[in-house]
mmCIF file of C-alpha atoms and ligand atoms in Angstrom:
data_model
loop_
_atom_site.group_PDB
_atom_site.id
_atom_site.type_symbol
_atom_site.label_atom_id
_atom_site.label_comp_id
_atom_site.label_asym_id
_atom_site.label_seq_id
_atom_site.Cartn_x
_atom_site.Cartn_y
_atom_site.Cartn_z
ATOM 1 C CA UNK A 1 22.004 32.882 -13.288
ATOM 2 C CA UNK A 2 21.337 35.567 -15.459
ATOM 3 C CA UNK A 3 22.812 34.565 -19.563
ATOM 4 C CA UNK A 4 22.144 33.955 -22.910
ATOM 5 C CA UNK A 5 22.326 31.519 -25.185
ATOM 6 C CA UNK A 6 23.339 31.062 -28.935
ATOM 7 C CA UNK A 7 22.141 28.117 -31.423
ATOM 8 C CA UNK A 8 24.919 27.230 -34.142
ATOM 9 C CA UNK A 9 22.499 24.836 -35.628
ATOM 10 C CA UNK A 10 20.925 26.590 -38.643
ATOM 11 C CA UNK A 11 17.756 24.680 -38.818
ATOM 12 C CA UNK A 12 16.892 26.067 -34.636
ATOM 13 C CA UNK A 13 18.825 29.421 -34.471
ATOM 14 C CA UNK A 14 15.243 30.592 -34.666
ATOM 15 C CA UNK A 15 14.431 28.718 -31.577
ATOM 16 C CA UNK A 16 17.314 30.609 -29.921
ATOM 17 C CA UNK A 17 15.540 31.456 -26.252
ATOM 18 C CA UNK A 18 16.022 34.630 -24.923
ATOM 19 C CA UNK A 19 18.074 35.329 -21.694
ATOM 20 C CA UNK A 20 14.891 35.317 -18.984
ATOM 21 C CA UNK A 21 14.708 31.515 -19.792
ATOM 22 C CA UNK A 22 17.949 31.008 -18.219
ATOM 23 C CA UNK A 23 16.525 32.603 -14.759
ATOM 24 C CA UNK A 24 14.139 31.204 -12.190
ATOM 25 C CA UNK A 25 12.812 27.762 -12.313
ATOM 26 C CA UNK A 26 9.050 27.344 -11.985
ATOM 27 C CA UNK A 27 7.324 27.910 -8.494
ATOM 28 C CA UNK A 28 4.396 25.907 -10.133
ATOM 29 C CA UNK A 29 6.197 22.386 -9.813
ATOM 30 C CA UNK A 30 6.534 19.483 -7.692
ATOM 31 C CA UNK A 31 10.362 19.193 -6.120
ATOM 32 C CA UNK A 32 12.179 16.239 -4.774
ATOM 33 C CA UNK A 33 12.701 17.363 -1.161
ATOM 34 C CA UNK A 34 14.292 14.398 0.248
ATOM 35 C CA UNK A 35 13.818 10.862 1.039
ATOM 36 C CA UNK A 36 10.729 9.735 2.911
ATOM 37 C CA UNK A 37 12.659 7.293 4.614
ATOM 38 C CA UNK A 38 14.727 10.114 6.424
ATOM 39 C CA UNK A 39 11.514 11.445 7.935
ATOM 40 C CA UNK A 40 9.658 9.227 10.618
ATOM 41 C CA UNK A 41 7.013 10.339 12.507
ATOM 42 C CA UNK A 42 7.390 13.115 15.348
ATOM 43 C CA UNK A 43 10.411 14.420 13.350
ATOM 44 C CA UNK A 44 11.047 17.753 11.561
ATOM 45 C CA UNK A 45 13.228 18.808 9.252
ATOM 46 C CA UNK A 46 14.229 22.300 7.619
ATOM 47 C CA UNK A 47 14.866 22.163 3.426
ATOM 48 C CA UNK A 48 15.472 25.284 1.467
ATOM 49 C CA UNK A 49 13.942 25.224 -2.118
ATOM 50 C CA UNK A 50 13.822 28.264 -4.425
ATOM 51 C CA UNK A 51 15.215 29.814 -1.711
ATOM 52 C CA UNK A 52 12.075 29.598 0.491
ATOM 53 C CA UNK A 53 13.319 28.291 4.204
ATOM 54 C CA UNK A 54 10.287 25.526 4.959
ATOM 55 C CA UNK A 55 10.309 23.211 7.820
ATOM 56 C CA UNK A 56 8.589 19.571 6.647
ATOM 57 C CA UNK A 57 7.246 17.153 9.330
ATOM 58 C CA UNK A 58 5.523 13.983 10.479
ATOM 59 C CA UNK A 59 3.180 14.248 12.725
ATOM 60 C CA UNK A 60 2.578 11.073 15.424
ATOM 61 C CA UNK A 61 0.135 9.722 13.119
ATOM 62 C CA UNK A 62 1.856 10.263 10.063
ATOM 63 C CA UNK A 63 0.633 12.823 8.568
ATOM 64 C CA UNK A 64 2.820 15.296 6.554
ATOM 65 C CA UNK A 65 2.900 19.193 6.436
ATOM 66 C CA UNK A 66 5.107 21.306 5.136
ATOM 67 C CA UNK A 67 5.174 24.830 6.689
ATOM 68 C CA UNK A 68 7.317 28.274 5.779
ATOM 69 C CA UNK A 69 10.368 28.119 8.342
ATOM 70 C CA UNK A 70 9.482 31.418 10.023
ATOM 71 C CA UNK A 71 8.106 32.345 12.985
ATOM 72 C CA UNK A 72 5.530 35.554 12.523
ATOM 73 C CA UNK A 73 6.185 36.709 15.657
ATOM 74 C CA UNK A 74 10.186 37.889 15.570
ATOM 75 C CA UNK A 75 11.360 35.780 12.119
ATOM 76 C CA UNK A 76 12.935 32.362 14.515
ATOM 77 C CA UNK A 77 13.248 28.913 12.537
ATOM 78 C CA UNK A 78 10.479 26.981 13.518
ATOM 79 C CA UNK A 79 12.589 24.227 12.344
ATOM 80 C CA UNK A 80 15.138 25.310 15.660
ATOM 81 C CA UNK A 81 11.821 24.745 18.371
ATOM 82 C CA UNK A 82 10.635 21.723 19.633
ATOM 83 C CA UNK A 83 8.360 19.105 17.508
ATOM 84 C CA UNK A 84 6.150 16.951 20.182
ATOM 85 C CA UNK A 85 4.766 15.145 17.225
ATOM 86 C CA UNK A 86 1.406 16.901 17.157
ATOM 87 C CA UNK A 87 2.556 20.929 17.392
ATOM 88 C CA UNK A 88 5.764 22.575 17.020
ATOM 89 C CA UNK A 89 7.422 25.167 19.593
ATOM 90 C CA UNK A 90 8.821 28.133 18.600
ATOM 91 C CA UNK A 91 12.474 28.603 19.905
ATOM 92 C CA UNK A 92 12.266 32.427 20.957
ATOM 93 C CA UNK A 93 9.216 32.671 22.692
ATOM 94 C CA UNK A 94 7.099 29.500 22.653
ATOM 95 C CA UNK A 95 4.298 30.252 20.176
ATOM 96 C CA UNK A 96 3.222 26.675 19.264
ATOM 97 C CA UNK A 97 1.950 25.699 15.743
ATOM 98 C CA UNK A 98 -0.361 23.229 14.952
ATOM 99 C CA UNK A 99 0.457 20.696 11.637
ATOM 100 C CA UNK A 100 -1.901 23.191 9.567
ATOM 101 C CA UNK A 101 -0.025 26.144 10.544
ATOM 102 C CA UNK A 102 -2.071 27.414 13.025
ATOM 103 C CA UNK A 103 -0.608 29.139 16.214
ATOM 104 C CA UNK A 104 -2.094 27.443 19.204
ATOM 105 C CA UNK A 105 -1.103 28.858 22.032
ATOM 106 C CA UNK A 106 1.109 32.153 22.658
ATOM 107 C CA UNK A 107 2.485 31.464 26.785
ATOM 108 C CA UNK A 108 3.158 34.974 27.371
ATOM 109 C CA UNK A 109 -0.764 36.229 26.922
ATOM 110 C CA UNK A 110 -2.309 36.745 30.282
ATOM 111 C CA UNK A 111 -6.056 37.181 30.773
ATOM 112 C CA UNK A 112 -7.549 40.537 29.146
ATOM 113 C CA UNK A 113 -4.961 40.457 26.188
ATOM 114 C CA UNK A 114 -7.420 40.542 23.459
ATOM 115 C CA UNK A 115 -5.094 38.344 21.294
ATOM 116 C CA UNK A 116 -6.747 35.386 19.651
ATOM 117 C CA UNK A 117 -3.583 33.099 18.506
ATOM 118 C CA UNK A 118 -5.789 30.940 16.461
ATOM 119 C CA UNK A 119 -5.946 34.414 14.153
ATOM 120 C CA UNK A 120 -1.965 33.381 13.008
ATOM 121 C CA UNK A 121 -1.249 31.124 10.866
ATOM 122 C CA UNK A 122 1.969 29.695 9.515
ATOM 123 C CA UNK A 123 1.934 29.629 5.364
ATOM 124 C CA UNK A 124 1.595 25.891 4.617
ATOM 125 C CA UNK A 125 2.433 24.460 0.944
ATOM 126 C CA UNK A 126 1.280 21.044 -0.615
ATOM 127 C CA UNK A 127 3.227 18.457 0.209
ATOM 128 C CA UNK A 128 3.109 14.644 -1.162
ATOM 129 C CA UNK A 129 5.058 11.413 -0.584
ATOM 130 C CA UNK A 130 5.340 9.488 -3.473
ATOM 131 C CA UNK A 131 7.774 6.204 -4.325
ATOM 132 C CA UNK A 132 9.675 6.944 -0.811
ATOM 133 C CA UNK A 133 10.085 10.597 -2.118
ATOM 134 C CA UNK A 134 8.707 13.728 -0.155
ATOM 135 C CA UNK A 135 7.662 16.354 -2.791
ATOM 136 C CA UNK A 136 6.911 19.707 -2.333
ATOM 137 C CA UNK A 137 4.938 22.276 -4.107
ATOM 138 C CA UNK A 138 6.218 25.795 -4.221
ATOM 139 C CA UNK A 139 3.306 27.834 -6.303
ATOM 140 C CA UNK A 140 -0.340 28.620 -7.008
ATOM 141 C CA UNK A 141 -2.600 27.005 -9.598
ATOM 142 C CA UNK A 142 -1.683 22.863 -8.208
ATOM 143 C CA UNK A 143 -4.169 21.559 -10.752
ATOM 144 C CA UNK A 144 -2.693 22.694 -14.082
ATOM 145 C CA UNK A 145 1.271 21.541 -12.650
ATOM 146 C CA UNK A 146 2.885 18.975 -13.745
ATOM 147 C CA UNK A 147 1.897 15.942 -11.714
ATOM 148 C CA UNK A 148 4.404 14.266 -9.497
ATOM 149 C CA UNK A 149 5.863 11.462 -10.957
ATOM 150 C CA UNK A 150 4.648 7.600 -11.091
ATOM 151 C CA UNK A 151 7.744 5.409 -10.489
ATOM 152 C CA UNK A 152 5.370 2.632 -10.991
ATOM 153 C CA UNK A 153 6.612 -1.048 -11.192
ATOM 154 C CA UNK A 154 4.842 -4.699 -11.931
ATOM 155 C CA UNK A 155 5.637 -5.911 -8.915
ATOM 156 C CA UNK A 156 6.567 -5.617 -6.064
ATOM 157 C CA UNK A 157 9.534 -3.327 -4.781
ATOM 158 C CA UNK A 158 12.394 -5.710 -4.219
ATOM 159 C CA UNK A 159 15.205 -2.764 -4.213
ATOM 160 C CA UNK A 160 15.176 1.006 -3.488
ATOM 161 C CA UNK A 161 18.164 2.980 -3.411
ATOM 162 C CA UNK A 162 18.129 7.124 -3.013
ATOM 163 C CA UNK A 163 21.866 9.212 -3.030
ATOM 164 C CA UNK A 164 21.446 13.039 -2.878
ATOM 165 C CA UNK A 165 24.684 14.995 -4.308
ATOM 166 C CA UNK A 166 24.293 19.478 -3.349
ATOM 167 C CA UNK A 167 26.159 20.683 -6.538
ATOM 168 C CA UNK A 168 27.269 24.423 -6.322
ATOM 169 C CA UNK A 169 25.847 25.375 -9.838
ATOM 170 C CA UNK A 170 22.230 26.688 -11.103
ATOM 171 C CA UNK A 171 19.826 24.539 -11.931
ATOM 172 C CA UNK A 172 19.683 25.013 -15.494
ATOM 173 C CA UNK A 173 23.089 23.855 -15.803
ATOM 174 C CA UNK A 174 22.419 20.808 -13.725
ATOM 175 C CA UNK A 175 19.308 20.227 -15.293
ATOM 176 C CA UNK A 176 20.689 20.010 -19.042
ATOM 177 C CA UNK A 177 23.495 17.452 -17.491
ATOM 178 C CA UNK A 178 20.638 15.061 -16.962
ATOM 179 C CA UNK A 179 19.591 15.358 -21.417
ATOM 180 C CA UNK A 180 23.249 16.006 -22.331
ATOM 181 C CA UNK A 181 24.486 12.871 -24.495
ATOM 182 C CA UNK A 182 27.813 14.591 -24.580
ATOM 183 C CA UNK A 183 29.002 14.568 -21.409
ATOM 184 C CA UNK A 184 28.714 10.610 -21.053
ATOM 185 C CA UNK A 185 31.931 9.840 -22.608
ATOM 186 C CA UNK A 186 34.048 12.341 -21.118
ATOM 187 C CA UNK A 187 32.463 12.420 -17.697
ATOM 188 C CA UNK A 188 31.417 9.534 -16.531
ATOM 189 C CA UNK A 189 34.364 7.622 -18.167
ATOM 190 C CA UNK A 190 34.609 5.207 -15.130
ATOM 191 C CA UNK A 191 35.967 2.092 -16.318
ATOM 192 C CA UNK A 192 33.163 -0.041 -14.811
ATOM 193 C CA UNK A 193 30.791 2.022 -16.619
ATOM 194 C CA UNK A 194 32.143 3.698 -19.920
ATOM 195 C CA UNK A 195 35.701 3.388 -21.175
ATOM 196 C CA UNK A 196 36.884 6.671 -23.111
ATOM 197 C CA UNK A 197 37.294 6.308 -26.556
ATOM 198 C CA UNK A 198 34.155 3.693 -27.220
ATOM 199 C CA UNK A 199 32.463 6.534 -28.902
ATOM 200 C CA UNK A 200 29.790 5.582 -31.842
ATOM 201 C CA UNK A 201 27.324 7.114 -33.537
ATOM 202 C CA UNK A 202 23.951 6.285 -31.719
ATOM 203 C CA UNK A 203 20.473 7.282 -33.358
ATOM 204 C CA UNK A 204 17.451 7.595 -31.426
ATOM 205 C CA UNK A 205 13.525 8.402 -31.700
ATOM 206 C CA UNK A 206 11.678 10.675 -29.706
ATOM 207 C CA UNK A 207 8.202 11.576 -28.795
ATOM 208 C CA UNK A 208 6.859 14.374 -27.033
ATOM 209 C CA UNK A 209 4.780 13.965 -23.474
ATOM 210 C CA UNK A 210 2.572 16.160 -21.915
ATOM 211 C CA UNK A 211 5.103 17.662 -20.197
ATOM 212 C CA UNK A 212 8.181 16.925 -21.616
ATOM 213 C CA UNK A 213 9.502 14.165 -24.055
ATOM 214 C CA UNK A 214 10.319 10.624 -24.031
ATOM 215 C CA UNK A 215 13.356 8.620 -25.973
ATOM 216 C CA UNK A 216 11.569 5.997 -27.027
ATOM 217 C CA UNK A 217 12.118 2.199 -25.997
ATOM 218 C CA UNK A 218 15.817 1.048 -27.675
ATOM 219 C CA UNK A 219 18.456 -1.608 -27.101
ATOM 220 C CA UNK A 220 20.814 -0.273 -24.575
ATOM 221 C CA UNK A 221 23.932 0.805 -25.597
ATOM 222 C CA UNK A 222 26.830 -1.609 -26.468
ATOM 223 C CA UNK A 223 29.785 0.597 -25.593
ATOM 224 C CA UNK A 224 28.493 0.502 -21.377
ATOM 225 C CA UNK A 225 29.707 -1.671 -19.680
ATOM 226 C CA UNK A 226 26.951 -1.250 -17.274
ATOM 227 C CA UNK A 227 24.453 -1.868 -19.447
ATOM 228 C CA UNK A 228 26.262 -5.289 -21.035
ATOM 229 C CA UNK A 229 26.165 -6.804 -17.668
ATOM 230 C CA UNK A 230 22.626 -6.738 -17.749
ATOM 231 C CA UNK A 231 21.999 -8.140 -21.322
ATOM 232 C CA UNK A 232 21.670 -4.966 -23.153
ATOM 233 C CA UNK A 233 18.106 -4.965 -21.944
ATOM 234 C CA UNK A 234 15.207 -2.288 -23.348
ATOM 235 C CA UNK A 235 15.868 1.118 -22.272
ATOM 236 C CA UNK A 236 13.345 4.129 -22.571
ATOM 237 C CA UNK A 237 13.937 7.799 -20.815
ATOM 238 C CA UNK A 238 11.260 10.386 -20.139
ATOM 239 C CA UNK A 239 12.727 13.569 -19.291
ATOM 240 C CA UNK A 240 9.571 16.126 -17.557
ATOM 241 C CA UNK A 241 9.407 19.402 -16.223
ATOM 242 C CA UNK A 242 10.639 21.304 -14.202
ATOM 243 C CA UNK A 243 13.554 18.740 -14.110
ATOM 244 C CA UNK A 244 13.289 15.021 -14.082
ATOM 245 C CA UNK A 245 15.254 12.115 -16.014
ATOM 246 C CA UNK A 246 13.303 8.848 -15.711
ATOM 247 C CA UNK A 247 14.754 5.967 -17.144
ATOM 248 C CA UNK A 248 12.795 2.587 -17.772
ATOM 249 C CA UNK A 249 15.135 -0.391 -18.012
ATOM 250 C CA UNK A 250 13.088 -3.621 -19.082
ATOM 251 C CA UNK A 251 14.224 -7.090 -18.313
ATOM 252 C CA UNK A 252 11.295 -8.918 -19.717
ATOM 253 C CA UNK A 253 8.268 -8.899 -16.646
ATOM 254 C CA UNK A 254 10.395 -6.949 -14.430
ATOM 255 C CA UNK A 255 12.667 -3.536 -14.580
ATOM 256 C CA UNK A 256 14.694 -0.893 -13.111
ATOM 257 C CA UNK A 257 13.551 2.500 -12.439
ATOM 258 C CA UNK A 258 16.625 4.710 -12.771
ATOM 259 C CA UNK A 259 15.290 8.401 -11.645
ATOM 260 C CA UNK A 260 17.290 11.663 -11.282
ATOM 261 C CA UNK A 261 15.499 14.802 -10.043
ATOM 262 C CA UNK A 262 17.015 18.531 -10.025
ATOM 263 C CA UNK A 263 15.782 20.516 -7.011
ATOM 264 C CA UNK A 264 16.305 24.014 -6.948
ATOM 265 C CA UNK A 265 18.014 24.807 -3.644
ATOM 266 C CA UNK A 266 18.386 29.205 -4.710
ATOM 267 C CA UNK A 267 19.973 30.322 -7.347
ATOM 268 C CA UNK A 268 23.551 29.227 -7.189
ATOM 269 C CA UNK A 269 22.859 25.375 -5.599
ATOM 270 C CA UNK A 270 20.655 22.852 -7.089
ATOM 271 C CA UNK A 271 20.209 19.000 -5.281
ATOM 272 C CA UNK A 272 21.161 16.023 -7.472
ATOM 273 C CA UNK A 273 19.004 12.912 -6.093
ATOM 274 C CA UNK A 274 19.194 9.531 -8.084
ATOM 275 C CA UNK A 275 16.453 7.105 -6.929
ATOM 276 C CA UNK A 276 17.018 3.392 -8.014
ATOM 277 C CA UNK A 277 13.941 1.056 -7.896
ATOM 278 C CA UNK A 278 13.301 -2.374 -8.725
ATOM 279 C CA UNK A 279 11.555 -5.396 -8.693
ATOM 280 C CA UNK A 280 14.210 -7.515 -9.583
ATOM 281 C CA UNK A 281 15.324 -9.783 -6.375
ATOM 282 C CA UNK A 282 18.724 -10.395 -7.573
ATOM 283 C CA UNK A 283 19.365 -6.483 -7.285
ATOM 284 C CA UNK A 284 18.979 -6.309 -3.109
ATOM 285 C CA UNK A 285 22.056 -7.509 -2.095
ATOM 286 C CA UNK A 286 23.695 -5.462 -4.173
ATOM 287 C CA UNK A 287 21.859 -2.034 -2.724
ATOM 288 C CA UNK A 288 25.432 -1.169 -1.130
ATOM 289 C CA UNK A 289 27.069 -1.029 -4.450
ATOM 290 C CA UNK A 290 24.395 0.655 -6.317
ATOM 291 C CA UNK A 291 24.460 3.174 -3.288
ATOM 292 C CA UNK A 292 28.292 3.583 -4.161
ATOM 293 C CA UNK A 293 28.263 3.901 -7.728
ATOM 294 C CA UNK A 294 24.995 6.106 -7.935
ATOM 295 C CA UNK A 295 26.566 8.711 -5.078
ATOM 296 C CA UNK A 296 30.072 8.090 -7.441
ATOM 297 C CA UNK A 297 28.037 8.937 -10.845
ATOM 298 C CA UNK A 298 26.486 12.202 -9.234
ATOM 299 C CA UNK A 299 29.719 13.069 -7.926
ATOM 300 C CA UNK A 300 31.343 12.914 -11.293
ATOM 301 C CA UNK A 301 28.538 15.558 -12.393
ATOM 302 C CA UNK A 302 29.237 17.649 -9.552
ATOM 303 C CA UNK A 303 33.027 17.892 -10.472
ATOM 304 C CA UNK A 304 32.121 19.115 -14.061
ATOM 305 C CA UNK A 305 29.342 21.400 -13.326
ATOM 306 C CA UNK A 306 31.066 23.589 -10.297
ATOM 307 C CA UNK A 307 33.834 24.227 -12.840
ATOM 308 C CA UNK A 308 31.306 25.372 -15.634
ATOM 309 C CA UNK A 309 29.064 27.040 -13.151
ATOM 310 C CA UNK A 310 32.301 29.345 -12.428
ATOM 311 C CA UNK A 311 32.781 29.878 -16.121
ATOM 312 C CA UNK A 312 29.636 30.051 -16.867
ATOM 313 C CA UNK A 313 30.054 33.239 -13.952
ATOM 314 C CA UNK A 314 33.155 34.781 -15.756
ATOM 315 C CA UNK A 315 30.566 35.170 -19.134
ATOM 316 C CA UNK A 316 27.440 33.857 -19.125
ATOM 317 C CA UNK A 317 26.513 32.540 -22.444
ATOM 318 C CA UNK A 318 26.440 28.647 -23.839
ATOM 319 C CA UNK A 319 26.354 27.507 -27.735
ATOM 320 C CA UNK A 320 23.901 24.932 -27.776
ATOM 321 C CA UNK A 321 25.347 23.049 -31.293
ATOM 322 C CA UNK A 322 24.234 20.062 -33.373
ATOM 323 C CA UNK A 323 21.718 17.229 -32.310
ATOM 324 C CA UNK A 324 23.225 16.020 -29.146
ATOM 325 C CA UNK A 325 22.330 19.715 -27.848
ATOM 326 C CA UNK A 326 18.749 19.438 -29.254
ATOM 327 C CA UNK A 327 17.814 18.620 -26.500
ATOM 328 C CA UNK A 328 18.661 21.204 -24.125
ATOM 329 C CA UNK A 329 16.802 23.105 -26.458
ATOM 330 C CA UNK A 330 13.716 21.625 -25.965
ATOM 331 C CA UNK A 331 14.048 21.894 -22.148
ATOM 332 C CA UNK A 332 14.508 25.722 -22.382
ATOM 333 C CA UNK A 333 11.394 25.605 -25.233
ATOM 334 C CA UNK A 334 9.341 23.786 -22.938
ATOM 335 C CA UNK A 335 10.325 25.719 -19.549
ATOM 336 C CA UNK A 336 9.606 29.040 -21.660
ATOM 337 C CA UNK A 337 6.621 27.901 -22.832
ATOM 338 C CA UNK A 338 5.481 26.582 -19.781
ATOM 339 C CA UNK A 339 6.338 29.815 -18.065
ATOM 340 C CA UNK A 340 4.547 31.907 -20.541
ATOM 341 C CA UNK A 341 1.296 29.476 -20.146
ATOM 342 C CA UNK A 342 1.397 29.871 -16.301
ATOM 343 C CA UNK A 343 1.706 33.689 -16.890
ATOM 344 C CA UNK A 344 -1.185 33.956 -19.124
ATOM 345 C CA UNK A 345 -3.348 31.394 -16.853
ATOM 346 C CA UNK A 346 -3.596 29.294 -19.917
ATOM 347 C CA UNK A 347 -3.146 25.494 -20.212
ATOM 348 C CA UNK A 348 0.252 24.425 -21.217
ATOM 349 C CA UNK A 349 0.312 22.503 -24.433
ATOM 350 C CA UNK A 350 3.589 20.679 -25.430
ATOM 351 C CA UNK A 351 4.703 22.142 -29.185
ATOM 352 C CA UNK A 352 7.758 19.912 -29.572
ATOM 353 C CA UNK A 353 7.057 17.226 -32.227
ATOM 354 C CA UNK A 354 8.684 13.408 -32.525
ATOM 355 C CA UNK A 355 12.094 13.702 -34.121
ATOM 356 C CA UNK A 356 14.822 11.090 -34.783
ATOM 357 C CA UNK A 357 18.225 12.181 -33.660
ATOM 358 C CA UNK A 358 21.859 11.320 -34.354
ATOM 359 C CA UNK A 359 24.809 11.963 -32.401
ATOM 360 C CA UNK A 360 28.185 10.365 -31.363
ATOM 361 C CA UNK A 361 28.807 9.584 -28.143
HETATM 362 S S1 FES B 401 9.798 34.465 17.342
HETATM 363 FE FE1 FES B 401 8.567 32.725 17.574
HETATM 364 S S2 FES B 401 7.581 33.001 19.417
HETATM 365 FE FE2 FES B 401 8.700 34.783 19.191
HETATM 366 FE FE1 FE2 B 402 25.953 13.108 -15.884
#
């Protein structure tokens, strides 16, 4: 998506970023590529991110690759061939692949073709699996990128519950629906999570992070019925580049890990994935439900942001306004800034500084 946007607030009109921010995600960031658990070993799968085509395996003995989806012979999805576990099989004419990318063997050469296939290779890109998430890597320069993220817990995982939700809208759009306050209310006004009209005016602290900012630890709020069930515990939410809401729920020595990640699909989709982790015993029977209401959240969102994405298409420009947008400023500051670091090779350093913020919602 190609647009502009304008800042009504008077004290950040200055900050006001110019249309480019509003195009291409980062290449030089980890994306959510799917669930771990969907992947066993001797499988394959094809994902499209940024609008690359890449086929991501297991290998017999576990090991992951993650290869580009094209055969450099005639252009075939390797993704379409056959995966023994150790090599993939190209569907046209049988070139076989190695885990590193590497052809192996091409079954048409006869003696006296010159043709050495270990002299093709297959572009590979970094590939991790991390908290039952498989991430991949899309640019150059891995050790300056934003790391993947810890979903670290005290103890032990008792619950772990992933729902993935393709909405048909860019990924900046989806991306500020994970920092937008706003939308709560109006949105996700399910009665077993937030009645309409319980508005009130909320005020929170912030701090930045290396790579994006943190609300800090706070009393969850009253008005969610969600939250009241259990106890209005501590709440604190990182939100990182290129897209990631992390939310830290703390029930004295144990917690919930509530995680959404944006994953740029190409231009016009972008994956919604909400990972729910615990060590909290009481929460594994109730995986099912948490299934249901985290696919039924994400859904909500997808509603919402088809309908703006197609506005958005009809004249693309937003009015980020007032405090509860502040934050969708900062993710366009930092994605700029982190975009003009990566172009300059320079380190990225975080210039937002801790503010306290007011809004109703
Ligand atoms: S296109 Fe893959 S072997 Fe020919
Ligand atoms: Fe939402």
């Amino acid at each position: 998506m190609s647009s502009s946007t304008t800042t009504g607030d008077a004290r950040t009109s200055a900050e006001a970023p110019p249309a480019s921010e509003f195009r291409e995600p980062p290449r030089e960031a980890w994306y959510c590529a799917r669930s771990a658990g969907s992947l066993a070993p001797g499988a394959m799968a094809s994902v499209t991110v940024l609008g690359d085509q890449i086929v991501i395996g297991r290998t017999k003995a576990g090991r992951l690759f993650a290869l580009r989806d094209r055969c450099p012979h005639r252009g075939a999805p390797l993704s379409g061939g056959q995966f023994d576990g150790t090599a993939i099989t190209c569907p046209f004419h049988g070139w076989r692949f190695g885990a590193d990318g590497r052809c192996q063997a091409m079954p048409t050469l006869v003696d006296g073709d010159v043709t050495d296939p270990g002299q093709v290779k297959v572009g590979e890109f970094p590939v991790r699996e991390s908290d039952g998430i498989i991430w991949l890597y899309m640019g150059a320069g891995l050790a300056e990128a934003p790391p993947v993220p810890a979903l670290t817990l005290a103890g032990a995982t008792r619950c772990r519950v992933a729902v993935s939700v393709l909405v048909e809208a860019s990924y900046d759009l989806c991306v500020l629906s994970l920092i937008d306050p706003g939308h709560v209310g109006y949105v996700h006004n399910s009665w077993w999570w937030r009645p309409t009209a319980t508005a009130r005016e909320k005020i929170k602290d912030f701090e930045p992070l290396p790579f994006g900012f943190r609300m800090k630890a706070h009393k969850a709020a009253a008005n969610s019925r969600g939250y009241r069930l259990l106890g209005r515990p501590q709440t604190e939410v990182d939100f990182l580049l290129p897209g990631q809401r992390i939310e830290r729920i703390r029930m004295g020595e144990r917690s919930i890990i509530n995680a959404t990640f944006a994953t740029p699909i190409d231009a016009r989709r972008t994956l919604l994935t909400n990972v729910l982790l615990s060590d909290l015993p009481q929460l594994m029977p109730l995986a099912p439900l948490i299934g249901w209401a985290g696919r039924a959240f994400l859904r909500q969102d997808q509603r919402i942001l088809e309908l703006a994405q197609q506005g958005l298409e009809r004249k693309p420009t937003m009015l980020l306004l007032g405090q509860a947008d502040r934050l969708g400023q900062w993710y366009f500051r930092l994605k700029r800034d982190y975009a003009a670091a990566r172009h300059e090779g320079k380190a990225f350093s975080n210039t937002l500084a801790p503010e306290r913020l007011r809004w109703r919602t």
